[in-house]
Amino acid sequence: MKKIFSVITISVFTLSYSQTYVKVTSDKNQLETVYAGGQQKFNTDLSDNLQYTGNAFQVNGDFKLNFNIDEDGKISEVKLLPELFDKSFEREVKRDLGRIKKHFVSNQKQNVSVSLSFSRDIPDHDGRAFLTCSKPYANIR
């Protein structure tokens, strides 16, 4: 009984720390003037919002998100490509995009295309400091 409990505990502990990383990329000219805070702020806001959705649906792969911003700063015609048979993931992505709608500047109409990359791999650089040495063991004798 103890062995079964130990195996279940280790499995749950391991799976609870698996994260889906979301990388958002788009053309800098698209959102620099339309989004309050610019392109970098949009990328971090959208990826933060999509991280829970990616974990919930356990998504892996690349998607294209297309949407329009009208003169009032409202988001319309949201389309996620490739289209999926189950529309629940697309609904959640639209909801996550809608959470940041208050940051779009009005008086400008813009068609926006954003690439989304969902992966379970650890990103190359996640904000932590890296320690590197150009010549390892150079001064050791």
mmCIF file of C-alpha atoms in Angstrom:
data_model
loop_
_atom_site.group_PDB
_atom_site.id
_atom_site.type_symbol
_atom_site.label_atom_id
_atom_site.label_comp_id
_atom_site.label_asym_id
_atom_site.label_seq_id
_atom_site.Cartn_x
_atom_site.Cartn_y
_atom_site.Cartn_z
ATOM 1 C CA MET A 1 0.000 0.000 0.000
ATOM 2 C CA LYS A 2 2.854 2.354 0.814
ATOM 3 C CA LYS A 3 4.459 1.720 -2.572
ATOM 4 C CA ILE A 4 1.264 2.539 -4.435
ATOM 5 C CA PHE A 5 0.799 5.716 -2.416
ATOM 6 C CA SER A 6 4.411 6.728 -3.074
ATOM 7 C CA VAL A 7 4.084 6.172 -6.838
ATOM 8 C CA ILE A 8 0.826 8.149 -6.985
ATOM 9 C CA THR A 9 2.326 10.988 -4.942
ATOM 10 C CA ILE A 10 5.403 11.244 -7.150
ATOM 11 C CA SER A 11 3.267 11.143 -10.320
ATOM 12 C CA VAL A 12 0.952 13.902 -9.112
ATOM 13 C CA PHE A 13 3.887 16.015 -7.948
ATOM 14 C CA THR A 14 5.667 15.646 -11.295
ATOM 15 C CA LEU A 15 2.607 16.443 -13.410
ATOM 16 C CA SER A 16 1.618 19.416 -11.268
ATOM 17 C CA TYR A 17 4.786 21.263 -12.267
ATOM 18 C CA SER A 18 4.492 20.738 -16.010
ATOM 19 C CA GLN A 19 3.883 24.132 -17.573
ATOM 20 C CA THR A 20 2.900 25.248 -21.026
ATOM 21 C CA TYR A 21 5.025 28.132 -22.245
ATOM 22 C CA VAL A 22 3.497 30.576 -24.686
ATOM 23 C CA LYS A 23 5.624 32.632 -27.056
ATOM 24 C CA VAL A 24 3.864 35.515 -28.811
ATOM 25 C CA THR A 25 5.504 37.057 -31.881
ATOM 26 C CA SER A 26 4.262 39.651 -34.316
ATOM 27 C CA ASP A 27 5.425 42.494 -36.503
ATOM 28 C CA LYS A 28 6.581 45.424 -34.361
ATOM 29 C CA ASN A 29 4.906 47.965 -36.629
ATOM 30 C CA GLN A 30 1.467 46.477 -36.010
ATOM 31 C CA LEU A 31 0.987 47.096 -32.313
ATOM 32 C CA GLU A 32 3.532 49.719 -31.311
ATOM 33 C CA THR A 33 1.087 52.615 -31.720
ATOM 34 C CA VAL A 34 -2.192 50.729 -31.216
ATOM 35 C CA TYR A 35 -1.510 49.064 -27.842
ATOM 36 C CA ALA A 36 -0.821 51.136 -24.724
ATOM 37 C CA GLY A 37 2.696 50.147 -23.676
ATOM 38 C CA GLY A 38 3.734 48.964 -27.126
ATOM 39 C CA GLN A 39 4.585 45.636 -28.649
ATOM 40 C CA GLN A 40 6.551 44.208 -25.735
ATOM 41 C CA LYS A 41 3.721 44.882 -23.265
ATOM 42 C CA PHE A 42 1.200 43.258 -25.621
ATOM 43 C CA ASN A 43 3.373 40.145 -25.964
ATOM 44 C CA THR A 44 3.748 39.712 -22.201
ATOM 45 C CA ASP A 45 0.072 40.480 -21.463
ATOM 46 C CA LEU A 46 -1.220 38.029 -24.041
ATOM 47 C CA SER A 47 1.237 35.262 -23.139
ATOM 48 C CA ASP A 48 0.378 35.642 -19.433
ATOM 49 C CA ASN A 49 -3.327 35.368 -20.225
ATOM 50 C CA LEU A 50 -2.848 32.372 -22.531
ATOM 51 C CA GLN A 51 -0.657 30.395 -20.142
ATOM 52 C CA TYR A 52 -3.575 29.054 -18.076
ATOM 53 C CA THR A 53 -5.518 28.174 -21.234
ATOM 54 C CA GLY A 54 -2.487 26.353 -22.619
ATOM 55 C CA ASN A 55 -2.140 24.379 -19.391
ATOM 56 C CA ALA A 56 -5.844 23.549 -19.221
ATOM 57 C CA PHE A 57 -5.997 22.257 -22.800
ATOM 58 C CA GLN A 58 -2.409 20.897 -22.775
ATOM 59 C CA VAL A 59 -1.718 22.553 -26.113
ATOM 60 C CA ASN A 60 1.460 22.029 -28.108
ATOM 61 C CA GLY A 61 2.090 23.625 -31.457
ATOM 62 C CA ASP A 62 1.933 26.825 -33.450
ATOM 63 C CA PHE A 63 -1.160 28.906 -34.162
ATOM 64 C CA LYS A 64 -1.915 32.148 -35.950
ATOM 65 C CA LEU A 65 -4.269 34.638 -34.287
ATOM 66 C CA ASN A 66 -5.836 37.261 -36.562
ATOM 67 C CA PHE A 67 -8.071 40.067 -35.348
ATOM 68 C CA ASN A 68 -9.145 43.616 -36.175
ATOM 69 C CA ILE A 69 -9.149 46.683 -33.998
ATOM 70 C CA ASP A 70 -11.710 49.324 -34.930
ATOM 71 C CA GLU A 71 -11.700 53.101 -34.348
ATOM 72 C CA ASP A 72 -13.239 52.669 -30.880
ATOM 73 C CA GLY A 73 -10.444 50.344 -29.746
ATOM 74 C CA LYS A 74 -12.694 47.275 -29.818
ATOM 75 C CA ILE A 75 -11.521 43.851 -30.979
ATOM 76 C CA SER A 76 -13.504 42.161 -33.730
ATOM 77 C CA GLU A 77 -13.274 39.308 -36.237
ATOM 78 C CA VAL A 78 -11.018 37.131 -34.083
ATOM 79 C CA LYS A 79 -9.852 34.048 -35.977
ATOM 80 C CA LEU A 80 -7.548 31.287 -34.759
ATOM 81 C CA LEU A 81 -5.759 29.279 -37.441
ATOM 82 C CA PRO A 82 -5.604 26.365 -38.042
ATOM 83 C CA GLU A 83 -9.254 25.831 -37.279
ATOM 84 C CA LEU A 84 -9.937 23.077 -34.789
ATOM 85 C CA PHE A 85 -12.872 20.699 -34.666
ATOM 86 C CA ASP A 86 -13.453 21.438 -30.979
ATOM 87 C CA LYS A 87 -14.226 25.161 -30.678
ATOM 88 C CA SER A 88 -13.760 25.334 -26.885
ATOM 89 C CA PHE A 89 -10.041 26.144 -27.182
ATOM 90 C CA GLU A 90 -10.808 28.919 -29.691
ATOM 91 C CA ARG A 91 -13.432 30.371 -27.326
ATOM 92 C CA GLU A 92 -10.910 30.467 -24.496
ATOM 93 C CA VAL A 93 -8.290 32.180 -26.673
ATOM 94 C CA LYS A 94 -10.884 34.804 -27.654
ATOM 95 C CA ARG A 95 -11.743 35.295 -23.985
ATOM 96 C CA ASP A 96 -8.058 35.702 -23.100
ATOM 97 C CA LEU A 97 -7.636 38.268 -25.871
ATOM 98 C CA GLY A 98 -10.732 40.087 -24.639
ATOM 99 C CA ARG A 99 -9.151 40.536 -21.198
ATOM 100 C CA ILE A 100 -6.601 42.965 -22.616
ATOM 101 C CA LYS A 101 -9.021 44.944 -24.806
ATOM 102 C CA LYS A 102 -8.941 47.973 -22.489
ATOM 103 C CA HIS A 103 -5.306 48.633 -23.465
ATOM 104 C CA PHE A 104 -6.019 49.210 -27.147
ATOM 105 C CA VAL A 105 -5.916 52.859 -28.192
ATOM 106 C CA SER A 106 -8.916 54.233 -30.031
ATOM 107 C CA ASN A 107 -8.961 56.351 -33.232
ATOM 108 C CA GLN A 108 -6.885 53.853 -35.210
ATOM 109 C CA LYS A 109 -8.081 50.926 -37.283
ATOM 110 C CA GLN A 110 -5.635 48.043 -37.526
ATOM 111 C CA ASN A 111 -5.570 44.468 -38.797
ATOM 112 C CA VAL A 112 -3.328 42.411 -36.512
ATOM 113 C CA SER A 113 -1.770 39.011 -37.086
ATOM 114 C CA VAL A 114 0.038 37.323 -34.190
ATOM 115 C CA SER A 115 1.912 34.012 -34.053
ATOM 116 C CA LEU A 116 1.393 31.879 -30.960
ATOM 117 C CA SER A 117 3.722 29.044 -30.068
ATOM 118 C CA PHE A 118 2.654 26.694 -27.261
ATOM 119 C CA SER A 119 5.306 24.326 -25.932
ATOM 120 C CA ARG A 120 6.192 22.382 -22.838
ATOM 121 C CA ASP A 121 9.919 22.990 -23.297
ATOM 122 C CA ILE A 122 11.746 25.355 -21.034
ATOM 123 C CA PRO A 123 12.332 28.607 -22.929
ATOM 124 C CA ASP A 124 15.875 29.587 -23.836
ATOM 125 C CA HIS A 125 15.821 32.572 -21.542
ATOM 126 C CA ASP A 126 13.214 32.904 -18.836
ATOM 127 C CA GLY A 127 14.554 35.960 -17.021
ATOM 128 C CA ARG A 128 17.007 34.265 -14.682
ATOM 129 C CA ALA A 129 20.673 35.203 -14.645
ATOM 130 C CA PHE A 130 23.021 32.898 -16.488
ATOM 131 C CA LEU A 131 26.555 32.244 -15.353
ATOM 132 C CA THR A 132 28.958 31.501 -18.158
ATOM 133 C CA CYS A 133 32.680 31.103 -18.459
ATOM 134 C CA SER A 134 34.502 31.617 -21.726
ATOM 135 C CA LYS A 135 37.433 29.369 -20.766
ATOM 136 C CA PRO A 136 36.423 26.803 -18.182
ATOM 137 C CA TYR A 137 39.109 25.666 -15.805
ATOM 138 C CA ALA A 138 41.507 28.291 -17.179
ATOM 139 C CA ASN A 139 43.027 29.289 -13.826
ATOM 140 C CA ILE A 140 42.955 25.918 -12.074
ATOM 141 C CA ARG A 141 46.267 24.096 -11.657
#
